[in-house]
Coordinates of C-alpha atoms in Angstrom, one line a residue:
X605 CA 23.8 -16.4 13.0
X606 CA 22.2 -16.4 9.1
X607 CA 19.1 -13.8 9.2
X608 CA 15.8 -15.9 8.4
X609 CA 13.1 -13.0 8.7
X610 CA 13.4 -9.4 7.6
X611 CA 10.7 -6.7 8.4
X612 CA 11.5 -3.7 6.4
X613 CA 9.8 -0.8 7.9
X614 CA 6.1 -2.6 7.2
X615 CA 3.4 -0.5 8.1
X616 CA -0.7 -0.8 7.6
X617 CA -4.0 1.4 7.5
X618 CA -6.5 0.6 7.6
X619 CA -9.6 2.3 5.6
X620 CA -13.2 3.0 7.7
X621 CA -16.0 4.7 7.0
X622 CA -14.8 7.4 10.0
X623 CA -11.4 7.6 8.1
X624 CA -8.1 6.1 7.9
X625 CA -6.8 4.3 10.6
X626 CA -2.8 3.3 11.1
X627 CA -2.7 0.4 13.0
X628 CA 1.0 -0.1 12.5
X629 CA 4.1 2.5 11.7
X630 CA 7.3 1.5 10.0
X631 CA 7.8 -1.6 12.3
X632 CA 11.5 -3.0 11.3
X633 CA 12.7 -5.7 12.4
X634 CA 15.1 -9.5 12.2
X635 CA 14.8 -12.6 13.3
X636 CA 17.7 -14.7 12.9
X637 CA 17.9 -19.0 12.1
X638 CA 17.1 -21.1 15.0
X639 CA 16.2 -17.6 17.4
X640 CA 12.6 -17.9 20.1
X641 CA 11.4 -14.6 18.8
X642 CA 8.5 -12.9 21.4
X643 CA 6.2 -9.7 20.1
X644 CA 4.2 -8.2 23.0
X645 CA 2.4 -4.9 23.5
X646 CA -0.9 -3.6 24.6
X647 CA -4.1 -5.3 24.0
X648 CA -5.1 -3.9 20.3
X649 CA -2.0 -2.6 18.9
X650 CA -1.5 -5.1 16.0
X651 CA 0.6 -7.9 16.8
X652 CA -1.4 -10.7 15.1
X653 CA -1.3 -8.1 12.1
X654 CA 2.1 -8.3 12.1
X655 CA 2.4 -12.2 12.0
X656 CA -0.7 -12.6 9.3
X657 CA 1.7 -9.5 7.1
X658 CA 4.8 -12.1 7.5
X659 CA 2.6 -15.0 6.2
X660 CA 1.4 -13.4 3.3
X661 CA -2.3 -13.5 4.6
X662 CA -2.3 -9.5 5.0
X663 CA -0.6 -7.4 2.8
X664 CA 1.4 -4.0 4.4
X665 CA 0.7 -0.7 3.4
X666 CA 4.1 0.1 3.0
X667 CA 7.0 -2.2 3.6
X668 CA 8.1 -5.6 2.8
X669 CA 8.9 -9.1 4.0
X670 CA 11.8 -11.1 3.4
X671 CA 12.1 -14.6 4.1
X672 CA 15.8 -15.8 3.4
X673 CA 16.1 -12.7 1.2
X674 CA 13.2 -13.3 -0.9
X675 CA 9.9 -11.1 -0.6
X676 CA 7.0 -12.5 0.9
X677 CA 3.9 -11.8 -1.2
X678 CA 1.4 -15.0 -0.7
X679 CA 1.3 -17.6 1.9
X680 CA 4.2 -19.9 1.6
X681 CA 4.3 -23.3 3.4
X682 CA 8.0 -22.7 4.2
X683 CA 6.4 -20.5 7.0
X684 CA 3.9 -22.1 9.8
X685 CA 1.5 -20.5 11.6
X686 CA -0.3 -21.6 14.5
X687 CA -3.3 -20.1 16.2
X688 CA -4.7 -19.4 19.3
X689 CA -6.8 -22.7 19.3
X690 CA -5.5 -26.2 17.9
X691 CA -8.5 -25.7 15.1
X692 CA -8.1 -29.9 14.4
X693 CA -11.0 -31.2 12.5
X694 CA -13.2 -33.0 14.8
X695 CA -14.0 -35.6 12.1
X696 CA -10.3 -36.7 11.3
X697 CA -8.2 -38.4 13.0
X698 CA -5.0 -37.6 15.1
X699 CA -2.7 -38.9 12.3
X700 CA -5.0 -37.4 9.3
X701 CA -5.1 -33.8 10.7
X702 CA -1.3 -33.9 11.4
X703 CA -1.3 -35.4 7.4
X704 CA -3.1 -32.4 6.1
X705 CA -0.8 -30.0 5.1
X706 CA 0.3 -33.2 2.7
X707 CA -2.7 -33.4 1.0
X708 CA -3.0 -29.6 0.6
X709 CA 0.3 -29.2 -0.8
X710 CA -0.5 -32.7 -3.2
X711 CA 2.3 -34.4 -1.4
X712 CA 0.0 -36.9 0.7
X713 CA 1.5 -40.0 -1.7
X714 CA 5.5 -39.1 -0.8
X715 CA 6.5 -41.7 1.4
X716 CA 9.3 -39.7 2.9
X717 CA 7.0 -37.0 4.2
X718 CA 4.4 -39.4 5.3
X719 CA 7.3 -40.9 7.4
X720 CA 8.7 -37.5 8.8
X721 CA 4.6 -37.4 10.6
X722 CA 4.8 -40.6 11.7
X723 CA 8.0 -40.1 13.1
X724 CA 6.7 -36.5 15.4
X725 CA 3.6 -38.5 16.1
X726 CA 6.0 -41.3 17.9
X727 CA 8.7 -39.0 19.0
X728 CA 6.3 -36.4 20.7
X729 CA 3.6 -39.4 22.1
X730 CA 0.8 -38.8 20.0
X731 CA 1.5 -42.6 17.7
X732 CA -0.5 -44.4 20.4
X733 CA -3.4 -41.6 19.5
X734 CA -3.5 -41.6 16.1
X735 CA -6.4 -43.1 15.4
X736 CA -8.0 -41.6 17.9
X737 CA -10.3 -37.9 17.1
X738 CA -9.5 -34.2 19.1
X739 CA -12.3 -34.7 20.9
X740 CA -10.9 -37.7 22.6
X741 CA -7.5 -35.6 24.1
X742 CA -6.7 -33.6 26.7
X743 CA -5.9 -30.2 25.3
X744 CA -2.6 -29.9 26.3
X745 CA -2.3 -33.4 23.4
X746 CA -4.5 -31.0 20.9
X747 CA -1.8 -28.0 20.6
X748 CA 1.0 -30.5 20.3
X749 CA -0.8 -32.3 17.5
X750 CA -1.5 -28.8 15.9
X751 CA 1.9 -27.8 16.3
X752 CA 3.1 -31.4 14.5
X753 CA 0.6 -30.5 12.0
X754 CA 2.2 -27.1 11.2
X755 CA 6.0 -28.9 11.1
X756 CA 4.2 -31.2 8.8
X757 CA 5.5 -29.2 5.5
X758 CA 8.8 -28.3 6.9
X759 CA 8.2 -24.6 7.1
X760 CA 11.7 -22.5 8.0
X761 CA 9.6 -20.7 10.8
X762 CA 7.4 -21.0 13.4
X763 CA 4.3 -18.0 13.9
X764 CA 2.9 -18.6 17.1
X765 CA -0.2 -16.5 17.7
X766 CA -0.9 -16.7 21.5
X767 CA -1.2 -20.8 20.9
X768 CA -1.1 -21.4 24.4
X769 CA -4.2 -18.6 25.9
X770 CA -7.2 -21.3 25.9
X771 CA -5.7 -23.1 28.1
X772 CA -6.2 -23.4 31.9
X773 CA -2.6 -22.2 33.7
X774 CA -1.7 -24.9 34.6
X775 CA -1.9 -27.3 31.2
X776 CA -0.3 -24.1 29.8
X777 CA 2.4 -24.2 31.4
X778 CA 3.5 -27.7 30.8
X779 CA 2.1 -27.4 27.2
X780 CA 4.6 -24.5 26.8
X781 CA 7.2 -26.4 28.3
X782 CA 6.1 -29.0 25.4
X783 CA 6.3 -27.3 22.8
X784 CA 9.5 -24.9 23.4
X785 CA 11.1 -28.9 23.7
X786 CA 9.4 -29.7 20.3
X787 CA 10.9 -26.6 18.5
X788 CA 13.7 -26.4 19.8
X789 CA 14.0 -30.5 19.3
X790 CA 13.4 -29.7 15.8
X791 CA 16.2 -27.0 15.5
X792 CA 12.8 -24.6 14.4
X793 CA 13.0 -20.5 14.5
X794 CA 9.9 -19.5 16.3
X795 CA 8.4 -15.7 16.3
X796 CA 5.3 -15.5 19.4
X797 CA 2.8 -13.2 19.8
X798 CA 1.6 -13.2 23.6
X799 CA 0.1 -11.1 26.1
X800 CA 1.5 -12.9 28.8
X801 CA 4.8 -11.1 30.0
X802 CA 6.1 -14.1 32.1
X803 CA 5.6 -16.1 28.8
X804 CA 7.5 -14.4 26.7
X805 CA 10.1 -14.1 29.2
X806 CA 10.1 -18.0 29.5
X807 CA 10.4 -18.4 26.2
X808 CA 12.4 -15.9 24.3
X809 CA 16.1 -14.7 23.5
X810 CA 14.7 -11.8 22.6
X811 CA 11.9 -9.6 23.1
X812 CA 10.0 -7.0 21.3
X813 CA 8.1 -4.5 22.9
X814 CA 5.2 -2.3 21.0
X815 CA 3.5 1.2 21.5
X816 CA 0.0 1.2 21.8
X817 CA -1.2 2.4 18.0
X818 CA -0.3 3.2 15.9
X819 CA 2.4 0.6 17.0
X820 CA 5.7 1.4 16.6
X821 CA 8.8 -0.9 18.4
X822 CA 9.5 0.3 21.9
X823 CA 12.4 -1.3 22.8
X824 CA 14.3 -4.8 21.6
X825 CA 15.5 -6.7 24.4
X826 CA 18.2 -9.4 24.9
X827 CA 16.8 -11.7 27.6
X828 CA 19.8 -12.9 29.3
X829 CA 18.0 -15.8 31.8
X830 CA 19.2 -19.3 31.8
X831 CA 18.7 -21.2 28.5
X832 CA 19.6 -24.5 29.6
X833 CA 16.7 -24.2 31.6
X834 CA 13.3 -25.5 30.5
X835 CA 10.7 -22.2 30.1
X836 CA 8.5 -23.8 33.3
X837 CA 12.0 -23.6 35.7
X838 CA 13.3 -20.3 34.0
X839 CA 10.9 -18.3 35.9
X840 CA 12.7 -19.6 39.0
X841 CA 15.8 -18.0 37.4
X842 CA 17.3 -14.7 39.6
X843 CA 16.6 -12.0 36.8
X844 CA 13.4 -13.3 35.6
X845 CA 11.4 -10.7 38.4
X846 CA 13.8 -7.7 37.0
X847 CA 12.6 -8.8 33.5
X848 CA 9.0 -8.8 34.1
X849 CA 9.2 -5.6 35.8
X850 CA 11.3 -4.1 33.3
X851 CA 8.9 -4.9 30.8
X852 CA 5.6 -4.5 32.6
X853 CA 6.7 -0.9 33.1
X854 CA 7.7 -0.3 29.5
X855 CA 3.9 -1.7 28.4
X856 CA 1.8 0.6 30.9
X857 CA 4.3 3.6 30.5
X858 CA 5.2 3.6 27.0
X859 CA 8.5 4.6 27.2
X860 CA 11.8 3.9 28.1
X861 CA 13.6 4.5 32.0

C-alpha cells in the first residue's frame, strides 16, 4: 500500500501562565491510501490536537506532517475534516451547504464539481432533500450531508473527530454503518478520533492507542475482525470481546501485558 499520511515525531506545548505544558511527545506515526485509521486514548490526552496538527489548523512544536510526501504547513482542501457536530448552516439548503466548499475554494461555477455533489446527494439519498434546511432532517441525514459536504473538494483523507458522539446510540450506530459504506464507497482513507472502544473496533484496520499526557503511542494494533462485515455486525464477530478487552486494559493501565 502507497503511504498517504506521515507523522514525524510531532510533538506540542503548550505555554500557561503556571508554565509549560506538553500535551503531546514525539507521536510518529502512518497511515497508508485507502486504510480506516482509529486514535483513542484517555479523556484529555490530545487526540483532536493531533488531527487539527495534520490539517494545518495547529502547528507542532516539533515535528512535521507529510501528506503524500509533501509537508503540511496550512490547511489544505486535499484533507477533510469533520467535527463532532454536522455544523450545517441552518439558513442554507441541503444542496447549498454540501455546495460550500465550492464556493470557498471559487470553484462553485465548474460544472464537473457541481455534478460530482449532485451525484453523493442522489447516490447517498439526500437528492430528494436538497431543498430542504438541517433543521428539517433527522440527524442521522445531517452527518451524512456533512460528511458529503467534506468529499465535496475531493480531499485525499478523511479526519473524523468523534463525528458520530451527539448522537443517540442507536442513530449512531446505523449512522456509522452509513458512513463507513460512504467512505469506503468512495475508495476514501479515513483517520478517527473516538472515545468509544467498540467504535473504533467496528471501524478500523488499525488502532492507535495513547498514554494519558503527555501522550505518547502505547501500542499500534492490527485489528484482524471480519472486514466483509458491515461495522454494526462486526461486533457480532468472535474476536471483537478479546479486542475490546485488550484495549480497555491498555487505556486504564497504561501499559502493555
Amino acid at each position: 500500500m502507497n503511504e498517504i499520511l506521515c507523522l514525524d515525531k510531532i510533538s506540542l506545548t503548550y505555554h500557561t501562565k503556571q508554565g509549560e505544558i506538553t500535551a503531546l511527545g514525539n507521536i510518529t506515526f502512518n497511515v497508508f491510501e485507502g486504510e480506516f485509521v482509529a486514535i483513542i486514548g484517555p479523556s484529555g490526552c490530545g487526540k483532536t490536537s493531533i488531527l487539527s496538527i495534520i490539517a494545518g489548523l495547529l502547528k507542532p512544536s516539533n515535528g512535521k506532517v507529510l501528506l503524500r510526501g509533501n509537508e503540511v504547513l496550512n490547511p489544505s482542501p486535499s484533507i477533510g475534516y469533520m467535527l463532532q457536530k454536522d455544523h450545517l448552516f441552518p439558513w442554507r439548503t441541503i444542496q447549498k451547504n454540501a455546495l460550500l466548499p465550492l464556493e470557498i475554494n471559487k470553484a462553485e461555477n465548474d460544472g464537473e464539481k457541481r455534478e460530482k455533489v449532485e451525484l453523493l446527494l442522489k447516490k447517498y439519498g439526500l437528492w430528494q432533500f436538497r431543498k430542504s434546511y438541517p433543521n428539517q432532517l433527522s440527524g442521522g441525514m445531517r452527518q451524512r450531508a456533512a460528511l458529503i459536504r467534506t468529499l465535496a473538494s475531493s480531499p485525499d483523507i478523511l479526519l473524523l473527530d468523534e463525528p458520530f458522539s451527539a448522537l443517540d446510540y442507536q442513530t449512531r450506530l446505523n449512522v456509522c454503518d452509513d458512513v463507513y459504506k460512504i467512505i469506503k464507497s468512495e475508495k476514501k482513507t479515513a483517520l478517527l478520533v473516538t472515545h468509544d472502544i467498540s467504535e473504533a473496533i467496528a471501524l478500523a484496520d488499525r488502532i492507535i492507542v495513547l498514554t494519558d499526557r503527555p501522550s505518547k503511542i502505547l501500542n499500534i494494533h492490527d485489528i484482524d475482525t471480519d472486514k466483509t462485515l458491515s461495522p454494526l455486525h462486526r461486533r457480532e464477530d468472535k474476536g471483537f470481546s478479546k479486542w475490546f478487552e485488550r484495549l480497555w486494559r491498555e487505556l486504564n493501565n497504561g501499559k502493555n501485558d
